[in-house]
Amino acid sequence: MTFHSMWAELLPIGRSSASGGYRRYAWTGADLDCRAWFKQQAESRGLTYEVDRNGNQWAWLGDPAAGDAVVTGSHLDSVPDGGAFDGPLGVVSSFAALDELRGRGVDLAKPLAIVNFGDEEGARFGLACVGSRLTAGQLTVDDAHRLTDGDGVSLPHAMEAAGYDPGSIGPDPERLGRIGAFVELHVEQGRALDLSGDRVGIASAIWPHGRWRFDFRGEANHAGTTRLVDRRDPMLTYAETVLAARREAELAGAVATFGKIAVEPNGVNAIPSLVRGWLDSRAEDQSSLDAVVGGIEKAARQYAEAHGIDLDVVRESFTPVVEFDHALRDELARILVKDTDITVPVLGTGAGHDAGILSGTIPTAMLFVRNPTGVSHSPAEFAAEDDCVAGVIALADVLEGLACT
Ligand code: HGY
Ligand code: MN
Ligand code: MN
Ligand code: MN
């Protein structure tokens, strides 16, 4: 089993020695080191390596042009101070599963590919799943050119600086047309498998979710000399809105997080002129999500009115509910059960994935591997090696079942 050696090679890349968390942001040095690792894994196995027009990496076994390919993979980038498994577990497991298939001596009837989708977390440019959205035509070239990072560097410039030509970014229907099924293995970002005592599960759906930017504009002033009654302090309105978000989420059985904030002028002794807060909200169904976000915005506008604050709310991204392909999902369960008496749990998730983006275009499915901490997007994220190996075997079984028929 080659999982362990690959994991050991990838693990140190982009890891902070202080927190143990990862900073693998799109088109930065750490991302390029991960990409070099992917290329080396592909070429060392004699796979056909290519980078597509959107910078996603592909490693093919068989003829990429033959069509009806079975594709697996995930992403290698991370959120700020992210965990080791979210994304990389799917990519390392894909190479290990391919090695397992070769060890079994199976004859593939279809091409097989492993993919690393670029910029899945959106940590640098603020939009998740950029590589897969561009490929699936869910992000226009103009909008991609408008994406900039905290230093004002645009996505195309960042790609160019990393040695990738952004000139042809855009939809890639021809490539997607050659794919018969995409299966993404991912660490579970929750504890359902830990609670059920299973190592591996199958995804049923991804909750609808989105990101909204709340701009609270007040009046900059001196923190020491301005009387409280004379203040128009946007930080107050922001704070009240954060508390309202928790209340609205609890009411709707959903989740809402203000996890990112930008303050201008951001001085300890200056009342802010602007507080910009980003809301991430997700719910099991669209009507609940609408209720949560609508309730938060309504409360924010009431607070803004009361404090003389101007408020703009911008929806920056949105992903509708994803119901994974039932036939493919059932096929995975049939393959994994293999006339034994095991059950394979099927579970929904609030986390977005490239598989969710592609599900509108090609049959996609996901496998989850047990994470006893349930924690993700944090250095505490974890999966035990024997569970990871069980995931590799499950993925190999699925790939064999799908590509050898
Ligand atoms: O935000 C998400 O759910 C994904 O991990 N990008
Ligand atoms: Mn993630
Ligand atoms: Mn992920
Ligand atoms: Mn994801």
PDB file of C-alpha atoms in Angstrom, residues 8-263:
ATOM      1  CA  ALA A   8       4.601  11.434   4.261  1.00  0.00           C
ATOM      2  CA  GLU A   9       5.925  13.271   1.194  1.00  0.00           C
ATOM      3  CA  LEU A  10       2.955  15.627   0.890  1.00  0.00           C
ATOM      4  CA  LEU A  11       2.420  16.301   4.577  1.00  0.00           C
ATOM      5  CA  PRO A  12       5.161  18.947   5.170  1.00  0.00           C
ATOM      6  CA  ILE A  13       4.244  21.101   2.136  1.00  0.00           C
ATOM      7  CA  GLY A  14       2.732  24.438   3.204  1.00  0.00           C
ATOM      8  CA  ARG A  15       2.491  23.420   6.843  1.00  0.00           C
ATOM      9  CA  SER A  16       2.924  26.070   9.575  1.00  0.00           C
ATOM     10  CA  SER A  17       5.434  24.927  12.207  1.00  0.00           C
ATOM     11  CA  ALA A  18       3.619  27.054  14.788  1.00  0.00           C
ATOM     12  CA  SER A  19       0.061  25.753  14.456  1.00  0.00           C
ATOM     13  CA  GLY A  20       0.519  22.616  12.336  1.00  0.00           C
ATOM     14  CA  GLY A  21      -2.111  24.106  10.032  1.00  0.00           C
ATOM     15  CA  TYR A  22      -1.771  24.559   6.286  1.00  0.00           C
ATOM     16  CA  ARG A  23      -1.499  27.625   4.079  1.00  0.00           C
ATOM     17  CA  ARG A  24      -1.753  26.149   0.608  1.00  0.00           C
ATOM     18  CA  TYR A  25      -3.383  29.059  -1.217  1.00  0.00           C
ATOM     19  CA  ALA A  26      -3.996  29.016  -4.949  1.00  0.00           C
ATOM     20  CA  TRP A  27      -0.961  29.829  -7.109  1.00  0.00           C
ATOM     21  CA  THR A  28       1.325  30.524  -4.133  1.00  0.00           C
ATOM     22  CA  GLY A  29       4.606  28.708  -3.526  1.00  0.00           C
ATOM     23  CA  ALA A  30       2.987  26.035  -1.349  1.00  0.00           C
ATOM     24  CA  ASP A  31       0.364  25.356  -4.011  1.00  0.00           C
ATOM     25  CA  LEU A  32       3.072  25.089  -6.671  1.00  0.00           C
ATOM     26  CA  ASP A  33       5.003  22.636  -4.475  1.00  0.00           C
ATOM     27  CA  CYS A  34       1.833  20.535  -4.172  1.00  0.00           C
ATOM     28  CA  ARG A  35       1.373  20.708  -7.928  1.00  0.00           C
ATOM     29  CA  ALA A  36       4.974  19.589  -8.457  1.00  0.00           C
ATOM     30  CA  TRP A  37       4.282  16.653  -6.119  1.00  0.00           C
ATOM     31  CA  PHE A  38       1.179  15.714  -8.178  1.00  0.00           C
ATOM     32  CA  LYS A  39       3.162  15.888 -11.450  1.00  0.00           C
ATOM     33  CA  GLN A  40       5.905  13.698  -9.997  1.00  0.00           C
ATOM     34  CA  GLN A  41       3.361  11.115  -8.777  1.00  0.00           C
ATOM     35  CA  ALA A  42       1.763  11.025 -12.233  1.00  0.00           C
ATOM     36  CA  GLU A  43       4.984  10.779 -14.192  1.00  0.00           C
ATOM     37  CA  SER A  44       6.584   8.242 -11.849  1.00  0.00           C
ATOM     38  CA  ARG A  45       3.618   5.953 -12.664  1.00  0.00           C
ATOM     39  CA  GLY A  46       3.900   6.501 -16.393  1.00  0.00           C
ATOM     40  CA  LEU A  47       0.534   8.276 -16.474  1.00  0.00           C
ATOM     41  CA  THR A  48      -0.235  10.898 -19.125  1.00  0.00           C
ATOM     42  CA  TYR A  49       0.125  14.189 -17.267  1.00  0.00           C
ATOM     43  CA  GLU A  50      -1.579  17.381 -18.390  1.00  0.00           C
ATOM     44  CA  VAL A  51      -2.704  20.752 -17.106  1.00  0.00           C
ATOM     45  CA  ASP A  52      -5.994  21.960 -18.514  1.00  0.00           C
ATOM     46  CA  ARG A  53      -6.920  25.490 -19.566  1.00  0.00           C
ATOM     47  CA  ASN A  54      -7.978  26.363 -16.009  1.00  0.00           C
ATOM     48  CA  GLY A  55      -4.834  25.049 -14.343  1.00  0.00           C
ATOM     49  CA  ASN A  56      -6.388  21.807 -13.075  1.00  0.00           C
ATOM     50  CA  GLN A  57      -3.945  18.876 -13.158  1.00  0.00           C
ATOM     51  CA  TRP A  58      -4.842  15.516 -14.721  1.00  0.00           C
ATOM     52  CA  ALA A  59      -3.081  12.153 -14.690  1.00  0.00           C
ATOM     53  CA  TRP A  60      -4.484   9.661 -17.230  1.00  0.00           C
ATOM     54  CA  LEU A  61      -4.223   5.862 -17.458  1.00  0.00           C
ATOM     55  CA  GLY A  62      -5.481   4.928 -20.893  1.00  0.00           C
ATOM     56  CA  ASP A  63      -6.441   7.174 -23.796  1.00  0.00           C
ATOM     57  CA  PRO A  64      -7.739  10.563 -22.561  1.00  0.00           C
ATOM     58  CA  ALA A  65      -9.575  10.976 -25.894  1.00  0.00           C
ATOM     59  CA  ALA A  66     -11.434   7.640 -25.700  1.00  0.00           C
ATOM     60  CA  GLY A  67     -14.356   9.022 -23.672  1.00  0.00           C
ATOM     61  CA  ASP A  68     -16.499   7.565 -20.871  1.00  0.00           C
ATOM     62  CA  ALA A  69     -13.550   7.979 -18.493  1.00  0.00           C
ATOM     63  CA  VAL A  70     -13.817   7.191 -14.797  1.00  0.00           C
ATOM     64  CA  VAL A  71     -12.222  10.101 -12.938  1.00  0.00           C
ATOM     65  CA  THR A  72     -11.312  10.438  -9.290  1.00  0.00           C
ATOM     66  CA  GLY A  73      -9.394  13.060  -7.312  1.00  0.00           C
ATOM     67  CA  SER A  74     -10.032  16.185  -5.257  1.00  0.00           C
ATOM     68  CA  HIS A  75      -7.995  19.328  -4.408  1.00  0.00           C
ATOM     69  CA  LEU A  76      -4.664  20.140  -2.742  1.00  0.00           C
ATOM     70  CA  ASP A  77      -5.235  23.735  -1.653  1.00  0.00           C
ATOM     71  CA  SER A  78      -6.380  24.630   1.875  1.00  0.00           C
ATOM     72  CA  VAL A  79      -8.267  27.182   3.920  1.00  0.00           C
ATOM     73  CA  PRO A  80      -6.129  29.449   6.168  1.00  0.00           C
ATOM     74  CA  ASP A  81      -4.578  27.228   8.846  1.00  0.00           C
ATOM     75  CA  GLY A  82      -6.495  24.256   7.439  1.00  0.00           C
ATOM     76  CA  GLY A  83      -6.185  20.587   8.208  1.00  0.00           C
ATOM     77  CA  ALA A  84      -4.041  18.005   6.420  1.00  0.00           C
ATOM     78  CA  PHE A  85      -6.855  15.831   5.058  1.00  0.00           C
ATOM     79  CA  ASP A  86      -9.448  18.133   3.422  1.00  0.00           C
ATOM     80  CA  GLY A  87      -8.570  17.663  -0.255  1.00  0.00           C
ATOM     81  CA  PRO A  88      -5.198  15.885  -0.093  1.00  0.00           C
ATOM     82  CA  LEU A  89      -6.768  12.710   1.303  1.00  0.00           C
ATOM     83  CA  GLY A  90      -8.762  12.392  -1.925  1.00  0.00           C
ATOM     84  CA  VAL A  91      -5.769  12.976  -4.182  1.00  0.00           C
ATOM     85  CA  VAL A  92      -3.335  10.680  -2.329  1.00  0.00           C
ATOM     86  CA  SER A  93      -6.023   7.989  -2.052  1.00  0.00           C
ATOM     87  CA  SER A  94      -6.598   8.215  -5.808  1.00  0.00           C
ATOM     88  CA  PHE A  95      -2.971   7.432  -6.630  1.00  0.00           C
ATOM     89  CA  ALA A  96      -2.914   4.686  -3.988  1.00  0.00           C
ATOM     90  CA  ALA A  97      -6.138   3.199  -5.397  1.00  0.00           C
ATOM     91  CA  LEU A  98      -4.661   3.189  -8.885  1.00  0.00           C
ATOM     92  CA  ASP A  99      -1.595   1.374  -7.530  1.00  0.00           C
ATOM     93  CA  GLU A 100      -3.961  -1.097  -5.836  1.00  0.00           C
ATOM     94  CA  LEU A 101      -5.757  -1.718  -9.159  1.00  0.00           C
ATOM     95  CA  ARG A 102      -2.452  -2.316 -10.891  1.00  0.00           C
ATOM     96  CA  GLY A 103      -1.519  -4.738  -8.101  1.00  0.00           C
ATOM     97  CA  ARG A 104      -4.770  -6.609  -8.753  1.00  0.00           C
ATOM     98  CA  GLY A 105      -3.872  -6.875 -12.412  1.00  0.00           C
ATOM     99  CA  VAL A 106      -7.301  -5.628 -13.496  1.00  0.00           C
ATOM    100  CA  ASP A 107      -7.989  -4.851 -17.155  1.00  0.00           C
ATOM    101  CA  LEU A 108      -9.505  -1.420 -17.460  1.00  0.00           C
ATOM    102  CA  ALA A 109     -12.241  -1.178 -20.066  1.00  0.00           C
ATOM    103  CA  LYS A 110     -12.332   2.621 -19.745  1.00  0.00           C
ATOM    104  CA  PRO A 111      -9.753   5.362 -19.304  1.00  0.00           C
ATOM    105  CA  LEU A 112      -9.018   6.273 -15.701  1.00  0.00           C
ATOM    106  CA  ALA A 113      -7.893   9.724 -14.557  1.00  0.00           C
ATOM    107  CA  ILE A 114      -6.846  11.418 -11.335  1.00  0.00           C
ATOM    108  CA  VAL A 115      -7.492  15.149 -11.051  1.00  0.00           C
ATOM    109  CA  ASN A 116      -6.312  17.940  -8.763  1.00  0.00           C
ATOM    110  CA  PHE A 117      -8.861  20.753  -9.063  1.00  0.00           C
ATOM    111  CA  GLY A 118      -7.237  24.125  -8.433  1.00  0.00           C
ATOM    112  CA  ASP A 119      -8.382  26.634  -5.821  1.00  0.00           C
ATOM    113  CA  GLU A 120     -11.234  24.619  -4.289  1.00  0.00           C
ATOM    114  CA  GLU A 121     -11.228  26.440  -0.970  1.00  0.00           C
ATOM    115  CA  GLY A 122     -11.227  29.978  -2.343  1.00  0.00           C
ATOM    116  CA  ALA A 123      -8.915  31.057   0.494  1.00  0.00           C
ATOM    117  CA  ARG A 124      -6.996  33.585  -1.634  1.00  0.00           C
ATOM    118  CA  PHE A 125      -9.592  35.009  -4.044  1.00  0.00           C
ATOM    119  CA  GLY A 126     -12.754  34.487  -1.988  1.00  0.00           C
ATOM    120  CA  LEU A 127     -14.616  32.118  -4.321  1.00  0.00           C
ATOM    121  CA  ALA A 128     -14.656  28.346  -3.717  1.00  0.00           C
ATOM    122  CA  CYS A 129     -14.155  25.751  -6.460  1.00  0.00           C
ATOM    123  CA  VAL A 130     -12.638  28.145  -9.026  1.00  0.00           C
ATOM    124  CA  GLY A 131     -10.956  25.383 -11.077  1.00  0.00           C
ATOM    125  CA  SER A 132     -14.066  23.224 -11.330  1.00  0.00           C
ATOM    126  CA  ARG A 133     -16.474  26.183 -11.692  1.00  0.00           C
ATOM    127  CA  LEU A 134     -14.475  27.553 -14.644  1.00  0.00           C
ATOM    128  CA  THR A 135     -14.357  24.091 -16.240  1.00  0.00           C
ATOM    129  CA  ALA A 136     -18.088  23.540 -15.749  1.00  0.00           C
ATOM    130  CA  GLY A 137     -18.914  27.031 -17.037  1.00  0.00           C
ATOM    131  CA  GLN A 138     -20.223  28.158 -13.632  1.00  0.00           C
ATOM    132  CA  LEU A 139     -17.740  31.039 -13.409  1.00  0.00           C
ATOM    133  CA  THR A 140     -17.466  33.399 -16.380  1.00  0.00           C
ATOM    134  CA  VAL A 141     -14.062  34.454 -17.652  1.00  0.00           C
ATOM    135  CA  ASP A 142     -14.907  38.095 -16.885  1.00  0.00           C
ATOM    136  CA  ASP A 143     -15.854  37.257 -13.299  1.00  0.00           C
ATOM    137  CA  ALA A 144     -12.682  35.199 -12.943  1.00  0.00           C
ATOM    138  CA  HIS A 145     -10.629  38.175 -14.125  1.00  0.00           C
ATOM    139  CA  ARG A 146     -12.329  40.314 -11.477  1.00  0.00           C
ATOM    140  CA  LEU A 147     -11.242  38.003  -8.632  1.00  0.00           C
ATOM    141  CA  THR A 148      -8.466  39.638  -6.612  1.00  0.00           C
ATOM    142  CA  ASP A 149      -6.658  38.662  -3.423  1.00  0.00           C
ATOM    143  CA  GLY A 150      -6.064  40.796  -0.308  1.00  0.00           C
ATOM    144  CA  ASP A 151      -3.086  42.475  -2.016  1.00  0.00           C
ATOM    145  CA  GLY A 152      -5.112  43.370  -5.106  1.00  0.00           C
ATOM    146  CA  VAL A 153      -3.482  40.670  -7.250  1.00  0.00           C
ATOM    147  CA  SER A 154      -5.991  39.340  -9.800  1.00  0.00           C
ATOM    148  CA  LEU A 155      -6.461  35.638 -10.453  1.00  0.00           C
ATOM    149  CA  PRO A 156      -5.000  35.847 -13.982  1.00  0.00           C
ATOM    150  CA  HIS A 157      -1.955  37.730 -12.705  1.00  0.00           C
ATOM    151  CA  ALA A 158      -1.441  35.186  -9.943  1.00  0.00           C
ATOM    152  CA  MET A 159      -1.648  32.351 -12.495  1.00  0.00           C
ATOM    153  CA  GLU A 160       0.811  34.163 -14.780  1.00  0.00           C
ATOM    154  CA  ALA A 161       3.236  34.807 -11.914  1.00  0.00           C
ATOM    155  CA  ALA A 162       3.052  31.076 -11.163  1.00  0.00           C
ATOM    156  CA  GLY A 163       4.009  30.258 -14.746  1.00  0.00           C
ATOM    157  CA  TYR A 164       0.500  29.284 -15.944  1.00  0.00           C
ATOM    158  CA  ASP A 165      -1.076  30.941 -18.978  1.00  0.00           C
ATOM    159  CA  PRO A 166      -4.473  32.418 -17.958  1.00  0.00           C
ATOM    160  CA  GLY A 167      -5.209  33.302 -21.561  1.00  0.00           C
ATOM    161  CA  SER A 168      -7.495  30.363 -22.233  1.00  0.00           C
ATOM    162  CA  ILE A 169      -9.358  29.986 -18.915  1.00  0.00           C
ATOM    163  CA  GLY A 170     -13.004  29.151 -19.435  1.00  0.00           C
ATOM    164  CA  PRO A 171     -15.561  26.380 -19.914  1.00  0.00           C
ATOM    165  CA  ASP A 172     -14.192  23.000 -21.018  1.00  0.00           C
ATOM    166  CA  PRO A 173     -17.274  21.046 -22.205  1.00  0.00           C
ATOM    167  CA  GLU A 174     -15.172  18.866 -24.472  1.00  0.00           C
ATOM    168  CA  ARG A 175     -13.125  17.616 -21.506  1.00  0.00           C
ATOM    169  CA  LEU A 176     -16.190  17.046 -19.342  1.00  0.00           C
ATOM    170  CA  GLY A 177     -17.862  15.282 -22.282  1.00  0.00           C
ATOM    171  CA  ARG A 178     -15.136  12.650 -22.118  1.00  0.00           C
ATOM    172  CA  ILE A 179     -15.941  11.790 -18.483  1.00  0.00           C
ATOM    173  CA  GLY A 180     -18.489   9.079 -17.664  1.00  0.00           C
ATOM    174  CA  ALA A 181     -18.299   9.373 -13.874  1.00  0.00           C
ATOM    175  CA  PHE A 182     -16.416  11.394 -11.259  1.00  0.00           C
ATOM    176  CA  VAL A 183     -15.945   9.952  -7.744  1.00  0.00           C
ATOM    177  CA  GLU A 184     -14.339  12.164  -5.065  1.00  0.00           C
ATOM    178  CA  LEU A 185     -13.056  10.628  -1.842  1.00  0.00           C
ATOM    179  CA  HIS A 186     -12.989  13.141   1.021  1.00  0.00           C
ATOM    180  CA  VAL A 187     -12.388  13.171   4.751  1.00  0.00           C
ATOM    181  CA  GLU A 188     -15.724  13.448   6.511  1.00  0.00           C
ATOM    182  CA  GLN A 189     -16.257  16.961   7.904  1.00  0.00           C
ATOM    183  CA  GLY A 190     -18.441  15.786  10.739  1.00  0.00           C
ATOM    184  CA  ARG A 191     -18.821  12.778  13.035  1.00  0.00           C
ATOM    185  CA  ALA A 192     -21.567  10.679  11.435  1.00  0.00           C
ATOM    186  CA  LEU A 193     -19.206   7.802  10.565  1.00  0.00           C
ATOM    187  CA  ASP A 194     -17.572   7.962  13.988  1.00  0.00           C
ATOM    188  CA  LEU A 195     -20.993   7.711  15.619  1.00  0.00           C
ATOM    189  CA  SER A 196     -22.111   4.853  13.356  1.00  0.00           C
ATOM    190  CA  GLY A 197     -18.802   3.004  13.724  1.00  0.00           C
ATOM    191  CA  ASP A 198     -18.120   2.917   9.970  1.00  0.00           C
ATOM    192  CA  ARG A 199     -14.848   3.635   8.223  1.00  0.00           C
ATOM    193  CA  VAL A 200     -16.343   4.720   4.881  1.00  0.00           C
ATOM    194  CA  GLY A 201     -19.631   6.273   3.795  1.00  0.00           C
ATOM    195  CA  ILE A 202     -21.320   7.503   0.612  1.00  0.00           C
ATOM    196  CA  ALA A 203     -22.545  11.078   0.107  1.00  0.00           C
ATOM    197  CA  SER A 204     -26.211  11.671  -0.580  1.00  0.00           C
ATOM    198  CA  ALA A 205     -26.322  15.438  -0.992  1.00  0.00           C
ATOM    199  CA  ILE A 206     -24.579  18.766  -0.394  1.00  0.00           C
ATOM    200  CA  TRP A 207     -26.645  21.406   1.380  1.00  0.00           C
ATOM    201  CA  PRO A 208     -27.330  24.670  -0.474  1.00  0.00           C
ATOM    202  CA  HIS A 209     -24.839  27.245   0.744  1.00  0.00           C
ATOM    203  CA  GLY A 210     -23.423  30.643  -0.051  1.00  0.00           C
ATOM    204  CA  ARG A 211     -21.248  33.586   0.964  1.00  0.00           C
ATOM    205  CA  TRP A 212     -22.595  37.123   1.551  1.00  0.00           C
ATOM    206  CA  ARG A 213     -20.563  40.285   2.202  1.00  0.00           C
ATOM    207  CA  PHE A 214     -22.049  42.823   4.667  1.00  0.00           C
ATOM    208  CA  ASP A 215     -20.524  46.339   4.352  1.00  0.00           C
ATOM    209  CA  PHE A 216     -21.304  48.466   7.418  1.00  0.00           C
ATOM    210  CA  ARG A 217     -20.284  52.102   6.810  1.00  0.00           C
ATOM    211  CA  GLY A 218     -20.149  54.596   9.709  1.00  0.00           C
ATOM    212  CA  GLU A 219     -17.914  57.553  10.524  1.00  0.00           C
ATOM    213  CA  ALA A 220     -14.243  57.341  11.432  1.00  0.00           C
ATOM    214  CA  ASN A 221     -13.367  59.364  14.506  1.00  0.00           C
ATOM    215  CA  HIS A 222     -11.048  59.591  17.484  1.00  0.00           C
ATOM    216  CA  ALA A 223     -11.523  56.723  19.955  1.00  0.00           C
ATOM    217  CA  GLY A 224     -10.586  58.926  22.876  1.00  0.00           C
ATOM    218  CA  THR A 225     -12.299  62.206  22.280  1.00  0.00           C
ATOM    219  CA  THR A 226     -15.587  61.312  20.584  1.00  0.00           C
ATOM    220  CA  ARG A 227     -18.548  61.134  22.973  1.00  0.00           C
ATOM    221  CA  LEU A 228     -20.574  57.905  22.706  1.00  0.00           C
ATOM    222  CA  VAL A 229     -23.688  59.813  21.663  1.00  0.00           C
ATOM    223  CA  ASP A 230     -21.804  61.404  18.768  1.00  0.00           C
ATOM    224  CA  ARG A 231     -20.560  58.129  17.306  1.00  0.00           C
ATOM    225  CA  ARG A 232     -21.637  56.245  14.147  1.00  0.00           C
ATOM    226  CA  ASP A 233     -19.703  53.112  14.943  1.00  0.00           C
ATOM    227  CA  PRO A 234     -20.211  50.282  12.361  1.00  0.00           C
ATOM    228  CA  MET A 235     -18.541  47.780  14.659  1.00  0.00           C
ATOM    229  CA  LEU A 236     -21.591  47.899  16.955  1.00  0.00           C
ATOM    230  CA  THR A 237     -23.934  47.086  14.079  1.00  0.00           C
ATOM    231  CA  TYR A 238     -21.631  44.319  12.914  1.00  0.00           C
ATOM    232  CA  ALA A 239     -21.534  42.797  16.419  1.00  0.00           C
ATOM    233  CA  GLU A 240     -25.324  42.858  16.749  1.00  0.00           C
ATOM    234  CA  THR A 241     -25.612  41.235  13.304  1.00  0.00           C
ATOM    235  CA  VAL A 242     -23.256  38.412  14.276  1.00  0.00           C
ATOM    236  CA  LEU A 243     -25.475  37.640  17.290  1.00  0.00           C
ATOM    237  CA  ALA A 244     -28.560  37.825  15.063  1.00  0.00           C
ATOM    238  CA  ALA A 245     -26.949  35.311  12.683  1.00  0.00           C
ATOM    239  CA  ARG A 246     -26.646  32.765  15.481  1.00  0.00           C
ATOM    240  CA  ARG A 247     -30.291  33.331  16.520  1.00  0.00           C
ATOM    241  CA  GLU A 248     -31.599  33.018  12.939  1.00  0.00           C
ATOM    242  CA  ALA A 249     -29.561  29.862  12.308  1.00  0.00           C
ATOM    243  CA  GLU A 250     -30.854  28.211  15.491  1.00  0.00           C
ATOM    244  CA  LEU A 251     -34.425  29.085  14.537  1.00  0.00           C
ATOM    245  CA  ALA A 252     -34.027  27.463  11.104  1.00  0.00           C
ATOM    246  CA  GLY A 253     -31.895  24.470  12.144  1.00  0.00           C
ATOM    247  CA  ALA A 254     -29.200  25.806   9.819  1.00  0.00           C
ATOM    248  CA  VAL A 255     -25.684  27.215  10.214  1.00  0.00           C
ATOM    249  CA  ALA A 256     -24.368  30.749   9.787  1.00  0.00           C
ATOM    250  CA  THR A 257     -20.845  31.990  10.381  1.00  0.00           C
ATOM    251  CA  PHE A 258     -19.202  35.382  10.193  1.00  0.00           C
ATOM    252  CA  GLY A 259     -15.681  34.005   9.913  1.00  0.00           C
ATOM    253  CA  LYS A 260     -13.894  36.825   8.135  1.00  0.00           C
ATOM    254  CA  ILE A 261     -13.834  40.581   8.839  1.00  0.00           C
ATOM    255  CA  ALA A 262     -12.024  43.587   7.382  1.00  0.00           C
ATOM    256  CA  VAL A 263     -11.977  46.906   9.243  1.00  0.00           C
TER     257      VAL A 263
END
